[in-house]
PDB file of C-alpha atoms in Angstrom:
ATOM      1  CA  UNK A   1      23.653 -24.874 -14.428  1.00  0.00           C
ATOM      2  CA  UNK A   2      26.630 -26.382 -15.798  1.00  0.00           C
ATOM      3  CA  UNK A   3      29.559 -24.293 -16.615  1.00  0.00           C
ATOM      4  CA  UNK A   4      29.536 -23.855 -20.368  1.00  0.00           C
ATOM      5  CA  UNK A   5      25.863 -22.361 -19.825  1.00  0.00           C
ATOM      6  CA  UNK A   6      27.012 -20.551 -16.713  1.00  0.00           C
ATOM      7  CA  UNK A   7      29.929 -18.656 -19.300  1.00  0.00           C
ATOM      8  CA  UNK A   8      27.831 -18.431 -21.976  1.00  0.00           C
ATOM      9  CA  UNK A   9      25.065 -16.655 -19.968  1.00  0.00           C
ATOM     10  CA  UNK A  10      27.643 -14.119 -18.263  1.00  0.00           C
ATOM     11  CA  UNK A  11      29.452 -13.526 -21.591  1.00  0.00           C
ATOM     12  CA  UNK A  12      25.770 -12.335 -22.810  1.00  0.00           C
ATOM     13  CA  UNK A  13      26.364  -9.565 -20.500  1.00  0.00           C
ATOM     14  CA  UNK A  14      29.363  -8.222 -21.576  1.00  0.00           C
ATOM     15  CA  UNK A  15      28.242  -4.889 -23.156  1.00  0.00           C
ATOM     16  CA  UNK A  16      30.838  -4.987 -26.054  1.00  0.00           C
ATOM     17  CA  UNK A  17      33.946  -6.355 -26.840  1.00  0.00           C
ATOM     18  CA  UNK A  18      37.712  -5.541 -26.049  1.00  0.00           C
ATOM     19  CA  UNK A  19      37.863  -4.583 -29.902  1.00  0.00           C
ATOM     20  CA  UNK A  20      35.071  -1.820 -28.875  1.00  0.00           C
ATOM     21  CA  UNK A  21      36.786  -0.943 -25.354  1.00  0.00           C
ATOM     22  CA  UNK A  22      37.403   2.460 -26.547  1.00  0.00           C
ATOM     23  CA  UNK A  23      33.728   3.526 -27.277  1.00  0.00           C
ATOM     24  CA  UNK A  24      31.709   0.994 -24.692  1.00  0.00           C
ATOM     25  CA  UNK A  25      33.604  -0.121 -21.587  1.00  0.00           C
ATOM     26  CA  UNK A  26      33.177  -4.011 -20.795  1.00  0.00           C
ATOM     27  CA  UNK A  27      30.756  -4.435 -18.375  1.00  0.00           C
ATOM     28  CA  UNK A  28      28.959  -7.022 -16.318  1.00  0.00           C
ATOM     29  CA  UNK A  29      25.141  -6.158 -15.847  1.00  0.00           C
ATOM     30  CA  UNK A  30      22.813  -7.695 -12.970  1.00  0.00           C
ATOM     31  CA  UNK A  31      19.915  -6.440 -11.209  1.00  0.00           C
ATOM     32  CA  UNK A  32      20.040  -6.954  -7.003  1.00  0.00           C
ATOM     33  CA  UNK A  33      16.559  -6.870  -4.802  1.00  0.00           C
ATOM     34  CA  UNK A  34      15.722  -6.504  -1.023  1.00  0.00           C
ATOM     35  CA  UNK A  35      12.445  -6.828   0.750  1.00  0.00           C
ATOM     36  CA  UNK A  36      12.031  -5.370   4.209  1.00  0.00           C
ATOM     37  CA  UNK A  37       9.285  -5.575   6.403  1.00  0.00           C
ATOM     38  CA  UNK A  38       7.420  -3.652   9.248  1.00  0.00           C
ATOM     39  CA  UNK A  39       4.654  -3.665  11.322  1.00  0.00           C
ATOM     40  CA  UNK A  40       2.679  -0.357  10.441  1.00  0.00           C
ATOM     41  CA  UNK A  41       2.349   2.317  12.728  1.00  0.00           C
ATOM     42  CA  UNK A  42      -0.736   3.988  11.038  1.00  0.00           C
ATOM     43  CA  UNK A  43      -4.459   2.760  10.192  1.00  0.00           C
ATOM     44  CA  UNK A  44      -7.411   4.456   8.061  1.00  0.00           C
ATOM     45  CA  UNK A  45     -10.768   3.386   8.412  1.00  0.00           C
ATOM     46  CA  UNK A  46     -13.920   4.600   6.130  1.00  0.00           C
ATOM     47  CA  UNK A  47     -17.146   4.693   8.335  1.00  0.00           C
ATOM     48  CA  UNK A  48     -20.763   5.679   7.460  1.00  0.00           C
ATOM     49  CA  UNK A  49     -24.492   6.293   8.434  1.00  0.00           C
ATOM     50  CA  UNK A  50     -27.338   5.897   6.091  1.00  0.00           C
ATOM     51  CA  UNK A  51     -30.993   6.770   6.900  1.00  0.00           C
ATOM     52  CA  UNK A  52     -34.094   5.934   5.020  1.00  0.00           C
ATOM     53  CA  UNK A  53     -37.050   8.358   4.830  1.00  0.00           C
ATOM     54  CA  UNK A  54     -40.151   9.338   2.788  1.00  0.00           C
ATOM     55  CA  UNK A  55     -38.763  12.717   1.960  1.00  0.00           C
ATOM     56  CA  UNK A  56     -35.491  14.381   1.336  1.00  0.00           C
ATOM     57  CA  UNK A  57     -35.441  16.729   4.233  1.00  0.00           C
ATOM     58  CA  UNK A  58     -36.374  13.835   6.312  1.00  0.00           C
ATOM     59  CA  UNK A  59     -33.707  11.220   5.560  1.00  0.00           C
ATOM     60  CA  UNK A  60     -30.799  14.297   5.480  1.00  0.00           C
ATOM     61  CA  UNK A  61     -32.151  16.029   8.951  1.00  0.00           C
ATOM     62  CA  UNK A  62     -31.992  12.096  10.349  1.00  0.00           C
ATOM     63  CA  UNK A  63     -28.235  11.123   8.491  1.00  0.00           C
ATOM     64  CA  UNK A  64     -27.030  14.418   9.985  1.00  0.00           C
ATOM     65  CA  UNK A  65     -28.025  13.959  12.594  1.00  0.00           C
ATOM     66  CA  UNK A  66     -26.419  10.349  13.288  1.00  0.00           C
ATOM     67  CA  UNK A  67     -23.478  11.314  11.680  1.00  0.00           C
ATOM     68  CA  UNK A  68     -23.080  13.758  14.617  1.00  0.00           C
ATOM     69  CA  UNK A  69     -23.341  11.306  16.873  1.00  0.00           C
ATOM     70  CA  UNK A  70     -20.424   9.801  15.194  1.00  0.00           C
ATOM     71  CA  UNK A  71     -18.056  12.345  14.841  1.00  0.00           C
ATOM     72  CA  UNK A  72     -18.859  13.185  18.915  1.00  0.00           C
ATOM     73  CA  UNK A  73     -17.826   9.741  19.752  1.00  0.00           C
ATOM     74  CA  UNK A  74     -14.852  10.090  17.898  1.00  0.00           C
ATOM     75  CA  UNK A  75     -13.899  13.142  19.544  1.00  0.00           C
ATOM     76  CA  UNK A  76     -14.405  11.551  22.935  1.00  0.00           C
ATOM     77  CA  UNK A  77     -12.114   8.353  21.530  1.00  0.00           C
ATOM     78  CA  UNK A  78      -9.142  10.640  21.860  1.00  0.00           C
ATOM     79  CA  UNK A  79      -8.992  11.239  18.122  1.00  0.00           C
ATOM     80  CA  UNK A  80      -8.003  14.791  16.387  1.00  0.00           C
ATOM     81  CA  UNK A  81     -10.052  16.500  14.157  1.00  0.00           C
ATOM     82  CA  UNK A  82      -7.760  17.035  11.541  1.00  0.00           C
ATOM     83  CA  UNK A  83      -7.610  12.858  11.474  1.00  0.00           C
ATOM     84  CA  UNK A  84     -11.247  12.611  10.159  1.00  0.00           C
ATOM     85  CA  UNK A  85     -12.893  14.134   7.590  1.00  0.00           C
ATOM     86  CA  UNK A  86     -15.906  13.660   5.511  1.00  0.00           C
ATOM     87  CA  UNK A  87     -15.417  11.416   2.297  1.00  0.00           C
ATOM     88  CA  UNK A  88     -18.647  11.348   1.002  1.00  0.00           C
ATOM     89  CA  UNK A  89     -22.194  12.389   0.798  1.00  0.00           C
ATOM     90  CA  UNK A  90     -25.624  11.601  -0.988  1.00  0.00           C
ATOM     91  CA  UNK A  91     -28.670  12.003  -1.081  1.00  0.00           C
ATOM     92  CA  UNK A  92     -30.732   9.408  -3.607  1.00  0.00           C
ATOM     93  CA  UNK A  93     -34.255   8.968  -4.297  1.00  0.00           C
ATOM     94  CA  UNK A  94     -35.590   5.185  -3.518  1.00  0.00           C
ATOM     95  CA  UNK A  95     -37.360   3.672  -6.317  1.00  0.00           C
ATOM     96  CA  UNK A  96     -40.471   1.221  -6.420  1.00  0.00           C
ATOM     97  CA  UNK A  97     -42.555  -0.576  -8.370  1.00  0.00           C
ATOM     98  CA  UNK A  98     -45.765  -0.414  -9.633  1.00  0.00           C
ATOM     99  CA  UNK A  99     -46.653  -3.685 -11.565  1.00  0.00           C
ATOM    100  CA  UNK A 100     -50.061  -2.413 -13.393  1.00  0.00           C
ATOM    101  CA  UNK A 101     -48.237   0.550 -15.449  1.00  0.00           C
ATOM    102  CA  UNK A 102     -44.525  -0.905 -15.171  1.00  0.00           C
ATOM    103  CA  UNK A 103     -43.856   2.986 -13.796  1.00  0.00           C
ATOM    104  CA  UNK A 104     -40.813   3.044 -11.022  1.00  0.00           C
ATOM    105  CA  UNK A 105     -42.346   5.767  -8.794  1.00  0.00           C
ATOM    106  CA  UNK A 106     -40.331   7.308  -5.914  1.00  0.00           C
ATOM    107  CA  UNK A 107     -41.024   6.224  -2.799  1.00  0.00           C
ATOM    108  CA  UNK A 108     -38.477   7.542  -0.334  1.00  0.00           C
ATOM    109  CA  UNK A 109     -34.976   8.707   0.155  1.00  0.00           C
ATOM    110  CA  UNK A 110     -31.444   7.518   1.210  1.00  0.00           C
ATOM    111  CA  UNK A 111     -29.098   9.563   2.686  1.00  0.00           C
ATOM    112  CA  UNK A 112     -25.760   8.711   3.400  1.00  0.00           C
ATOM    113  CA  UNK A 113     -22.560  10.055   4.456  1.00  0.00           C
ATOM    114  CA  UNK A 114     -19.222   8.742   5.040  1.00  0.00           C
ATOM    115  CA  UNK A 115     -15.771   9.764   7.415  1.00  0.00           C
ATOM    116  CA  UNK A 116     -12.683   8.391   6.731  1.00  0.00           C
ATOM    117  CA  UNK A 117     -10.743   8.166  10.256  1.00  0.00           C
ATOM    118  CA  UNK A 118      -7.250   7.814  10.649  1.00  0.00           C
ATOM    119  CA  UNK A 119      -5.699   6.240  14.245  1.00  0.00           C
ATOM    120  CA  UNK A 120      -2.140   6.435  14.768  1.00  0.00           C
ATOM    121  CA  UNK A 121      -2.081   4.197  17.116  1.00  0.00           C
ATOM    122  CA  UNK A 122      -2.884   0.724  15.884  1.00  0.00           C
ATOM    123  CA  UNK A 123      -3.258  -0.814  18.838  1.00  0.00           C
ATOM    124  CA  UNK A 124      -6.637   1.305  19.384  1.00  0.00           C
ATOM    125  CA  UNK A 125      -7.796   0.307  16.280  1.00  0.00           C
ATOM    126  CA  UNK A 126     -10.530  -2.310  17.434  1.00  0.00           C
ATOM    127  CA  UNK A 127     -11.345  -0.182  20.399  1.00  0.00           C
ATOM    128  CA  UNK A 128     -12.150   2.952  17.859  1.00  0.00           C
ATOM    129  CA  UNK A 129     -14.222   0.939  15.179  1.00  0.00           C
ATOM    130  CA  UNK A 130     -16.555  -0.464  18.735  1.00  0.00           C
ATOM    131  CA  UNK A 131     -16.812   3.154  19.393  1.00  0.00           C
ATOM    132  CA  UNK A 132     -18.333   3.820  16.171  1.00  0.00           C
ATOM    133  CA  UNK A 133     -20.414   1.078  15.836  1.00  0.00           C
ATOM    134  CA  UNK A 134     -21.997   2.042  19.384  1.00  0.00           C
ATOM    135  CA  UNK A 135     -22.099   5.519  18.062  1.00  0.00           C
ATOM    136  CA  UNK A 136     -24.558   4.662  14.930  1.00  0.00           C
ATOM    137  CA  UNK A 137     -22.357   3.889  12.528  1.00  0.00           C
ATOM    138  CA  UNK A 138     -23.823   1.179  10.060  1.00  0.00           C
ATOM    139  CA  UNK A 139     -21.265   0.886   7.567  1.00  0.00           C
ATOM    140  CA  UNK A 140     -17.342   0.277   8.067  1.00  0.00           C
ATOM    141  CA  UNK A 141     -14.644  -0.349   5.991  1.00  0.00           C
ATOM    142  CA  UNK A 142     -11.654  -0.361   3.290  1.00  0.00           C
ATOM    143  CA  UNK A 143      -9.566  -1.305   6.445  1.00  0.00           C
ATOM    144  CA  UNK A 144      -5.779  -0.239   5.238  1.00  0.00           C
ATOM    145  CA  UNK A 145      -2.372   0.116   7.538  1.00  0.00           C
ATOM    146  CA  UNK A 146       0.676   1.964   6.854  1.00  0.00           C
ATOM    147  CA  UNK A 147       4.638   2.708   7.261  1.00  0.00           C
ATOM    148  CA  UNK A 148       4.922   6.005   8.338  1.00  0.00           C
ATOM    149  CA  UNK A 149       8.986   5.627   8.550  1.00  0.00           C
ATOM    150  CA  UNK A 150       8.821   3.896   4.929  1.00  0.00           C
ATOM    151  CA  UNK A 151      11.606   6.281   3.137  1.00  0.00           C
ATOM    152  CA  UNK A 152      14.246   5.307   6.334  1.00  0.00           C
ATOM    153  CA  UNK A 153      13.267   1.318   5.768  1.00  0.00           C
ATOM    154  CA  UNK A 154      13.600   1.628   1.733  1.00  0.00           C
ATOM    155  CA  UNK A 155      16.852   3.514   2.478  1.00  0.00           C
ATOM    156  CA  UNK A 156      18.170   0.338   4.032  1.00  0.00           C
ATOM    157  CA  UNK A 157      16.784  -1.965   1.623  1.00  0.00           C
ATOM    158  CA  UNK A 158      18.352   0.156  -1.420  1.00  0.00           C
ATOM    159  CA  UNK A 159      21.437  -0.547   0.369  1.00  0.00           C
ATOM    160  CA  UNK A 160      20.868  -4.373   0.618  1.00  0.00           C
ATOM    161  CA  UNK A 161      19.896  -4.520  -3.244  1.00  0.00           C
ATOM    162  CA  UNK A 162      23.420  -2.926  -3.884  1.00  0.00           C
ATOM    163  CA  UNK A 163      25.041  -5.402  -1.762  1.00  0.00           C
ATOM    164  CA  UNK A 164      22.673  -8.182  -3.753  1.00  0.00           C
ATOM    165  CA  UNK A 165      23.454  -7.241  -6.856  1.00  0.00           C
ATOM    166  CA  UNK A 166      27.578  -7.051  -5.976  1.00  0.00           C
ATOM    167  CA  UNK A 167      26.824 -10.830  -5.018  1.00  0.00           C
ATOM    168  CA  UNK A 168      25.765 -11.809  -8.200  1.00  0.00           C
ATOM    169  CA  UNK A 169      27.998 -10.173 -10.229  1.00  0.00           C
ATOM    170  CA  UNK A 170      31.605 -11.741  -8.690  1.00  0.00           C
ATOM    171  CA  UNK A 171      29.704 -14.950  -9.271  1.00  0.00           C
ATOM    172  CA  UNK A 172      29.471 -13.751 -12.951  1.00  0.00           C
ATOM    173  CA  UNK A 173      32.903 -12.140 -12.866  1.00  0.00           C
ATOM    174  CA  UNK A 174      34.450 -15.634 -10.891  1.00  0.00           C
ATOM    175  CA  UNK A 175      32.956 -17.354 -13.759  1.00  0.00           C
ATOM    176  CA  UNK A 176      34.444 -15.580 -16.433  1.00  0.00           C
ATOM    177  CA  UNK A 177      37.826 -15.291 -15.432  1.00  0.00           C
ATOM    178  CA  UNK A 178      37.770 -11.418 -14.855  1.00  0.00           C
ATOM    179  CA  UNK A 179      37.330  -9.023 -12.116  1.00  0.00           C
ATOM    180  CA  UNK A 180      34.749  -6.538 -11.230  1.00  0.00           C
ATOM    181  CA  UNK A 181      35.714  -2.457 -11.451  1.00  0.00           C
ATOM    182  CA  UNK A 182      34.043   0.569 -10.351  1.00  0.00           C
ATOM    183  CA  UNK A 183      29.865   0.175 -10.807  1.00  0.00           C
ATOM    184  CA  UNK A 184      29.491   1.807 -14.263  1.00  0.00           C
ATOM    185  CA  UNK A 185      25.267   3.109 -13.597  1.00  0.00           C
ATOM    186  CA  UNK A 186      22.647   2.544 -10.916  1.00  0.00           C
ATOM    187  CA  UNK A 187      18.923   2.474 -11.329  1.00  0.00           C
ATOM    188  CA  UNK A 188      16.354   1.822  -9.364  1.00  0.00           C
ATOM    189  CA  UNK A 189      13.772  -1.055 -11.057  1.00  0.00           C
ATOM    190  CA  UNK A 190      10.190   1.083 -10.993  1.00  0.00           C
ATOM    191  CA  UNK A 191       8.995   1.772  -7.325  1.00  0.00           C
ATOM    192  CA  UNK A 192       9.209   1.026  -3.973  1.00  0.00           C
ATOM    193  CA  UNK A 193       5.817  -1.216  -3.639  1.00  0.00           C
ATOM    194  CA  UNK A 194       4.054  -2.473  -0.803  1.00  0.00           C
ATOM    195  CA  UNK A 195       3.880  -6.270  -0.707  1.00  0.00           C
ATOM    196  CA  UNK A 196       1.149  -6.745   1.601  1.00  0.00           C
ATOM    197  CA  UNK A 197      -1.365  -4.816   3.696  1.00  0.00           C
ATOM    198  CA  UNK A 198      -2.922  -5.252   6.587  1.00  0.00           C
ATOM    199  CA  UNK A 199      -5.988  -6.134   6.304  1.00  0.00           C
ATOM    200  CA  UNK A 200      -9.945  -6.446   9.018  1.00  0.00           C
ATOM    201  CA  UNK A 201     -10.186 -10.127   9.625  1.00  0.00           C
ATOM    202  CA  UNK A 202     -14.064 -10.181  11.169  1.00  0.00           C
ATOM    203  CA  UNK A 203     -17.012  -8.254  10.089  1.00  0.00           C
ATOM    204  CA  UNK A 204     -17.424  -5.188  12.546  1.00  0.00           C
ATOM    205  CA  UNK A 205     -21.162  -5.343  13.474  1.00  0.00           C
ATOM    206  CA  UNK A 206     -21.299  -8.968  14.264  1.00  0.00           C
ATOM    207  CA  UNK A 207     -18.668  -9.436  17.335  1.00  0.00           C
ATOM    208  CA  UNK A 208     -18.654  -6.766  20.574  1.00  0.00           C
ATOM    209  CA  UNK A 209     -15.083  -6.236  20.050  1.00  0.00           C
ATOM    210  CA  UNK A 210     -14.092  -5.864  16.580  1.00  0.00           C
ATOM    211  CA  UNK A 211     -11.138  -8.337  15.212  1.00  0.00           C
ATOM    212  CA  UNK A 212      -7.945  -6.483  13.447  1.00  0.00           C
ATOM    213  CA  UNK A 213      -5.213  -7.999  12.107  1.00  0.00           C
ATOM    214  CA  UNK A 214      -2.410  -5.009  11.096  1.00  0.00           C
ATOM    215  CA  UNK A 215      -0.076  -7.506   9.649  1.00  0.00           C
ATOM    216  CA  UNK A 216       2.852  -6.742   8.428  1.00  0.00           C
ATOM    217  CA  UNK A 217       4.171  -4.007   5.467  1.00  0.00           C
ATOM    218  CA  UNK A 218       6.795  -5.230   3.314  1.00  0.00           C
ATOM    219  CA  UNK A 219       8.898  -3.166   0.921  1.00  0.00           C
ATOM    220  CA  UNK A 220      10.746  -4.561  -2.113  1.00  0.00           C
ATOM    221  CA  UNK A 221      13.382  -2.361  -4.005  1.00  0.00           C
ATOM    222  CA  UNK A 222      15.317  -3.302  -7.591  1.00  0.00           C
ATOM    223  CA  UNK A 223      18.025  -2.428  -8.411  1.00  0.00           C
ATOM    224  CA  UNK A 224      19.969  -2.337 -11.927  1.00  0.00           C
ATOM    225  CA  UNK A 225      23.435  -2.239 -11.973  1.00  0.00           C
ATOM    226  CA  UNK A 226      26.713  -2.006 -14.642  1.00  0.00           C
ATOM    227  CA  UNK A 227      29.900  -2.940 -13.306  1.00  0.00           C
ATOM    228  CA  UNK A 228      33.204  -2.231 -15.247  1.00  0.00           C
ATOM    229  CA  UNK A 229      35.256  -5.264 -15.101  1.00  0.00           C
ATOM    230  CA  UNK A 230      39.065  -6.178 -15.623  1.00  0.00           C
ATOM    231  CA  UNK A 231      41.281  -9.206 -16.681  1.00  0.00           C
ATOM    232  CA  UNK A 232      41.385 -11.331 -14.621  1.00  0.00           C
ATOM    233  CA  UNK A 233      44.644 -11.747 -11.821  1.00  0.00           C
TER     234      UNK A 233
END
């Protein structure tokens, strides 16, 4: 940018004028960011068993009991109870056909129920989803890691979005002949978000040992920031 632009654009900034100092103080306003990234120290898998049958009590006495089966195995993985819990449950009637009266009579049932299963240690991840698939599970999924430490990293990144935005603004204030005061406000651009997740590269049924890719998490913080400024020496 050349630097007629360069002034014009910094002198768009200026929150009034020195014949309004008294009311609004000058002020140069820029916004800073910082991304930080981690590799997660927590997963959460969803897993589930579903069983066909010709009646209700049938298909629930055979989900139960394969869902036992599963929540045994994950006991003997090493995982705690209070790490998996039940997400969902049905029952549902199974529909047919019948092509001379266009009727959809019930034929059967599907029962189904799901655990969601957290590991804390990520490195067991593959290892725990084999155990489950060996255990009965026929359904596995929605595959997501996780920060656990997040507040500490977005603590440092705030900090690096402050520095960020002090960058830009001597630029601004170098450009325009003054110099920068005391910051006037501070505000924080929406949320901390998540950039990326972590995410199951392989299907789980197909391979013996299941293929997990934790990735990494990365954390971006804005930042909005007024600083006072003062003729320039």
């Amino acid at each position: 940018m050349k630097k007629p632009a360069l002034l014009a654009a910094v002198f768009a900034t200026l929150l009034a004028t020195p014949a309004l100092a008294d009311d609004f103080p000058s002020a140069i306003s820029v916004s800073g960011e910082a991304m930080i990234s981690a590799a997660p120290d927590l997963a959460q898998i969803d897993a589930g068993v579903a069983n066909d049958a010709k009646t209700a009590k049938e298909a629930a006495d055979a989900n139960n009991a394969a869902m036992g089966k599963v929540l045994l195995a994950l006991k003997g993985a090493g995982i705690a109870e209070k790490d998996y819990q039940t997400s969902r449950l049905s029952l549902q009637p199974q529909y047919g056909q019948n092509k001379s009266t266009g009727a959809s009579p019930v034929v059967g049932f599907r029962a189904s129920n799901r655990v969601t299963v957290k590991i804390r240690d990520v490195t067991k991840v593959a290892g725990v989803i084999d155990t489950l698939v060996n255990a009965g599970a026929n359904d596995i999924g929605n595959i997501s890691f996780e920060v656990t430490q997040a507040s500490k990293l977005l603590d440092d990144a705030r900090a690096q979005a402050i520095a960020d935005a002090r960058r830009k603004a001597e630029v601004y204030a170098k450009a325009a002949g003054v110099t920068l005061g005391a910051p006037l406000s501070v505000t924080e651009g929406g949320g901390p978000v998540p950039l990326f997740k972590g995410r199951m590269a392989a299907p789980m049924a197909a391979a013996p040992q299941a293929a997990v890719a934790p990735g990494e998490e990365t954390l971006s913080v804005t930042v909005n920031v007024s600083w006072a400024i003062k003729p320039g020496q």
